[in-house]
CSV table of C-alpha atoms in Angstrom, one decimal:
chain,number,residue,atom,x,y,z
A,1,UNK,CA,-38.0,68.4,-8.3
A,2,UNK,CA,-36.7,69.7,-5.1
A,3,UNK,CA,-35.0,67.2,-2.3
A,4,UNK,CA,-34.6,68.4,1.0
A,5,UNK,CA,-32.2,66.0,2.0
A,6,UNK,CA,-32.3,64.5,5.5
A,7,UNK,CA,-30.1,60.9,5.0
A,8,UNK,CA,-26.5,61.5,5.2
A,9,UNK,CA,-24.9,61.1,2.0
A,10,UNK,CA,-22.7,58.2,1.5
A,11,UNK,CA,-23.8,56.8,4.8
A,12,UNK,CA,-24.9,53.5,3.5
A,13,UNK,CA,-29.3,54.3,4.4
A,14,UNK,CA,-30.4,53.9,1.2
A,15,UNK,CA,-31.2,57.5,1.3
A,16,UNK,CA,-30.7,58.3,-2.7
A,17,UNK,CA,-32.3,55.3,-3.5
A,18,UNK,CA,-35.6,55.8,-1.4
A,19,UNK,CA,-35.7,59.7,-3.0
A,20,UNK,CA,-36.1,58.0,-6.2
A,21,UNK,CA,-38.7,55.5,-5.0
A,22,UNK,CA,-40.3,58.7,-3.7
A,23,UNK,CA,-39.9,60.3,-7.0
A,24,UNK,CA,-41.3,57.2,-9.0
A,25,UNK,CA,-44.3,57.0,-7.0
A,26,UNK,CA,-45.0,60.7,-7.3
A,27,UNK,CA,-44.6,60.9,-10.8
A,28,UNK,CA,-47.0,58.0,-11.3
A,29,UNK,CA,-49.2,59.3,-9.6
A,30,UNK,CA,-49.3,62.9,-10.7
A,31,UNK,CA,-49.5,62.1,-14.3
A,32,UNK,CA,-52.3,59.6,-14.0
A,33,UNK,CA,-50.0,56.9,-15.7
A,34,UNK,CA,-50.9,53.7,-13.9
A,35,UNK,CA,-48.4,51.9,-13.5
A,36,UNK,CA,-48.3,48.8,-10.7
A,37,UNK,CA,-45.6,48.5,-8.5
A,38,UNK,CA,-43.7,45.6,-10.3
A,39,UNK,CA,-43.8,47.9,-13.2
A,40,UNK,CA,-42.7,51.1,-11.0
A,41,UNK,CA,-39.6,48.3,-9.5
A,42,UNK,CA,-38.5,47.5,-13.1
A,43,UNK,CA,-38.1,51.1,-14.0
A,44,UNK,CA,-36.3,52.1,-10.1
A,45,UNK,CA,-33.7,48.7,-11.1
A,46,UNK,CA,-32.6,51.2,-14.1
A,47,UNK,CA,-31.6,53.8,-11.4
A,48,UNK,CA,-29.7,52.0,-8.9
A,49,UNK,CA,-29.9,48.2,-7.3
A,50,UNK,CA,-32.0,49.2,-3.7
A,51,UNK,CA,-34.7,51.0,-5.7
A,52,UNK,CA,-36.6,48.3,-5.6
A,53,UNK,CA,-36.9,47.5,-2.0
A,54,UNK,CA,-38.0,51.5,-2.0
A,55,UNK,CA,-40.3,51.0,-4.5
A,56,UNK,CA,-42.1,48.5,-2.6
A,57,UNK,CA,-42.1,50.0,0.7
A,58,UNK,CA,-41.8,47.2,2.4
A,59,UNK,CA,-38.9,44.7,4.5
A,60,UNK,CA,-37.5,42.4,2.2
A,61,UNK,CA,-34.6,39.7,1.5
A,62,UNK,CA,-32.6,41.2,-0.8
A,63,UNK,CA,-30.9,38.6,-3.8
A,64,UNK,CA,-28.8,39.1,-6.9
A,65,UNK,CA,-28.1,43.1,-7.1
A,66,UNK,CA,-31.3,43.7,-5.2
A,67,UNK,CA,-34.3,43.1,-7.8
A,68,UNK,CA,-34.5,39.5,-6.2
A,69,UNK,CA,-36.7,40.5,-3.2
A,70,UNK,CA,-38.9,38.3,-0.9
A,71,UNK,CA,-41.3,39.9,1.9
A,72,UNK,CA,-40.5,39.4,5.6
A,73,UNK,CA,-41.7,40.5,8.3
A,74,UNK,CA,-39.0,42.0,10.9
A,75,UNK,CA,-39.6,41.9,15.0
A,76,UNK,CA,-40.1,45.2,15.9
A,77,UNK,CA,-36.7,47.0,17.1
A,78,UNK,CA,-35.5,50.2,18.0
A,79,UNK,CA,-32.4,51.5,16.7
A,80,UNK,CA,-29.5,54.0,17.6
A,81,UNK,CA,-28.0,55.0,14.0
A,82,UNK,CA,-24.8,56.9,14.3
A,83,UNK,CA,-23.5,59.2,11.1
A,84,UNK,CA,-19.2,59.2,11.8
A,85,UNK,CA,-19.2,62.2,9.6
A,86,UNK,CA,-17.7,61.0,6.6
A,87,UNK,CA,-19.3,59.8,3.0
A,88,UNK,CA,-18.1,56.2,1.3
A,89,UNK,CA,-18.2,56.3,-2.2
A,90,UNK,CA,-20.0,52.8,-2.6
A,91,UNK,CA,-18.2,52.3,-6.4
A,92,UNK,CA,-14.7,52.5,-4.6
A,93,UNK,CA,-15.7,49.6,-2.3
A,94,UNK,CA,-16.9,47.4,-4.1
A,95,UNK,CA,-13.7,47.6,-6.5
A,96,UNK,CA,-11.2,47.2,-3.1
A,97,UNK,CA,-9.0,44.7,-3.7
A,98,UNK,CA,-9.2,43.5,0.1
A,99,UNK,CA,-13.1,42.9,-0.1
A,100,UNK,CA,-13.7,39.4,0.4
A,101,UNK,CA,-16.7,37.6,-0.9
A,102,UNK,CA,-16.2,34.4,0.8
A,103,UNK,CA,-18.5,34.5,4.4
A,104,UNK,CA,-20.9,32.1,4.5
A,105,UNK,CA,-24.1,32.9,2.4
A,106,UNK,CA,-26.8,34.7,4.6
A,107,UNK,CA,-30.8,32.7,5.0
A,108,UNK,CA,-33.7,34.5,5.6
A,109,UNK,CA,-34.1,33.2,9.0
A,110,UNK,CA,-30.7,34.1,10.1
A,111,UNK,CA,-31.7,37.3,8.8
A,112,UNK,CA,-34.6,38.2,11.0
A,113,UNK,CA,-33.5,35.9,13.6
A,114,UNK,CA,-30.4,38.8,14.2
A,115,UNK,CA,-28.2,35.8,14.0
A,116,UNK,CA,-26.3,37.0,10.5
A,117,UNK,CA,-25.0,40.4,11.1
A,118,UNK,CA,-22.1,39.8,9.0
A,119,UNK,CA,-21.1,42.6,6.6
A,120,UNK,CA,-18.4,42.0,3.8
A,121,UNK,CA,-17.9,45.3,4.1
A,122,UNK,CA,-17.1,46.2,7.7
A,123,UNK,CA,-13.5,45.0,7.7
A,124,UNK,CA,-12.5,47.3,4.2
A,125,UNK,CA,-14.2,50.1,5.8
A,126,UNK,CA,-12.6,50.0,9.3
A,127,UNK,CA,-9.2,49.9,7.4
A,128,UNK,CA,-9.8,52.4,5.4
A,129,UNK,CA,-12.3,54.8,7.3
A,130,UNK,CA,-10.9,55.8,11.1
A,131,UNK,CA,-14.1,57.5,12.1
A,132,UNK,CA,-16.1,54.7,11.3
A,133,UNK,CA,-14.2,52.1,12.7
A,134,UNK,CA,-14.5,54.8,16.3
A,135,UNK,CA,-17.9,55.2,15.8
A,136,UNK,CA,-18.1,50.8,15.3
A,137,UNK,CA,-15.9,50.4,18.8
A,138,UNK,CA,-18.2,52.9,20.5
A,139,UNK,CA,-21.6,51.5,19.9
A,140,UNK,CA,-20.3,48.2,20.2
A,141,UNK,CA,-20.2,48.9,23.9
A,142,UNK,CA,-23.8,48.6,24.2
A,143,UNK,CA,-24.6,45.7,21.6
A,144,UNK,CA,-23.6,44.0,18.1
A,145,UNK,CA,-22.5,47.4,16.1
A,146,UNK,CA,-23.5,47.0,12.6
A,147,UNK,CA,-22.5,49.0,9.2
A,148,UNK,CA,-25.2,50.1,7.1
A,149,UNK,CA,-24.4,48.8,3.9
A,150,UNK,CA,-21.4,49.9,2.5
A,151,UNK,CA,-21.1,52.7,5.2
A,152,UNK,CA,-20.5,55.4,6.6
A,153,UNK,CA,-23.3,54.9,9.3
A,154,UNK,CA,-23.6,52.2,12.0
A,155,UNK,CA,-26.3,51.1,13.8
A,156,UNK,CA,-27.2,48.8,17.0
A,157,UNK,CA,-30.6,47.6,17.8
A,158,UNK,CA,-31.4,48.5,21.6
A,159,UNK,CA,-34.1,48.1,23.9
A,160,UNK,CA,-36.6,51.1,23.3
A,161,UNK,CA,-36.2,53.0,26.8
A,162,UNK,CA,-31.9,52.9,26.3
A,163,UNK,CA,-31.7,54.3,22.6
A,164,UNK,CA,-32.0,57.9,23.9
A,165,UNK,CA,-29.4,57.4,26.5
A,166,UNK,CA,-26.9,55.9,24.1
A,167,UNK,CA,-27.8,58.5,21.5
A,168,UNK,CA,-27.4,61.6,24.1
A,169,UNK,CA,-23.7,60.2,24.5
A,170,UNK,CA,-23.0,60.2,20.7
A,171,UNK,CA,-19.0,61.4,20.9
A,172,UNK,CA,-17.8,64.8,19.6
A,173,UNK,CA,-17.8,64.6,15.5
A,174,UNK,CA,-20.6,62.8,15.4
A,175,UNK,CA,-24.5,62.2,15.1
A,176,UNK,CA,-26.8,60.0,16.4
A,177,UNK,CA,-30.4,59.6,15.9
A,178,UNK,CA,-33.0,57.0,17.5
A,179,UNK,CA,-35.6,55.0,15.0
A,180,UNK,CA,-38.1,52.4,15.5
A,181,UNK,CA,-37.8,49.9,12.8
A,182,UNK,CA,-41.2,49.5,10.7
A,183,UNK,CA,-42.3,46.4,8.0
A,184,UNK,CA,-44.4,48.7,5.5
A,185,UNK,CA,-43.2,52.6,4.6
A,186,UNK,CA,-46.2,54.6,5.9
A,187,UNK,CA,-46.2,57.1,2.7
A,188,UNK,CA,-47.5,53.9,1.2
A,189,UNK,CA,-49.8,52.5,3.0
A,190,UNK,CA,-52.6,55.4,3.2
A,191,UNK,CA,-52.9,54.9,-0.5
A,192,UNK,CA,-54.8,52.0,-0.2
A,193,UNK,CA,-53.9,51.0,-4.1
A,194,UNK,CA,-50.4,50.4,-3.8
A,195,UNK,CA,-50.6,46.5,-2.9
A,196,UNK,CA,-46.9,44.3,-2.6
């Protein structure tokens, strides 16, 4: 199996974990083995925690390590995602001393609402990551910066005729991209026999 990679490693996109959703539903596939999606999101939980939501191909609430997932169904948003240039061993994160599990626990409608943007992670990663915590302050100027999971990549949701703008002025070090935000993966959908 070949991977032309295209997600920045340690960025914090899910990028590993949707190559081997990818690879799950290929596999299954090509060797005619039949197997339904809950059975294809059992086996992607044995390879890493946000299989799963790959597996399924569609927006979710994630719970427990990430095999607790209900459907939702996200306005439709674009996005300016910035890569700072650096990769964040997750492991190392989640074993920092300074992460704090305390915030207030996230709901599902403060999820989709926008409303709960809060990251455990963002303050450990601005302490320990310089370019990030830049490439935070500088997309903060045109709305609520987020970090993408553990990091290294931020993102700010935008109104759909500024994204290239604010993407065009990505700083010196690092890259930008513009993405519309979707509720089902299309490499799914055409398949017709891959319900959620």
């Amino acid at each position: 199996i070949r991977v032309d990679k295209r997600v920045p490693i340690g960025g914090g996109l899910g990028g590993g974990s949707s190559d081997a959703a990818t690879t799950l539903h290929a596999l299954n596939r090509l060797w005619g083995c039949g197997l339904d999606v809950d059975a294809l999101a059992a086996l992607g939980l044995q390879l890493g925690a946000d299989v799963p939501v790959f597996v399924r191909g569609r927006s979710a609430f994630a719970e427990g390590v990430g095999e607790l997932l209900v459907p939702i169904e996200l306005p439709r948003r674009t996005y300016v995602i910035v890569d700072p240039g650096v990769s964040i061993p997750t492991r190392a994160l989640f074993q920092a001393a300074e992460l704090t599990r305390d915030g207030a626990a996230t709901t599902i409608e403060g999820f989709i609402s926008g409303a709960a943007t809060q990251n455990a992670f963002e303050p450990v990663v601005r302490a320990r990551y310089p370019a990030v915590a830049r490439a935070l302050d500088w997309l903060g100027e045109s709305g609520r910066a987020c970090l993408s999971g553990t990091g290294s990549a931020v993102f700010v949701a935008v109104d759909g005729d500024k994204a290239r703008g604010i993407a065009d002025r990505c700083p010196p070090g690092m890259r930008a991209w513009v993405a519309n935000g979707i509720n089902v993966s299309p490499l799914l959908t055409p398949a017709g026999d891959q319900q959620r």
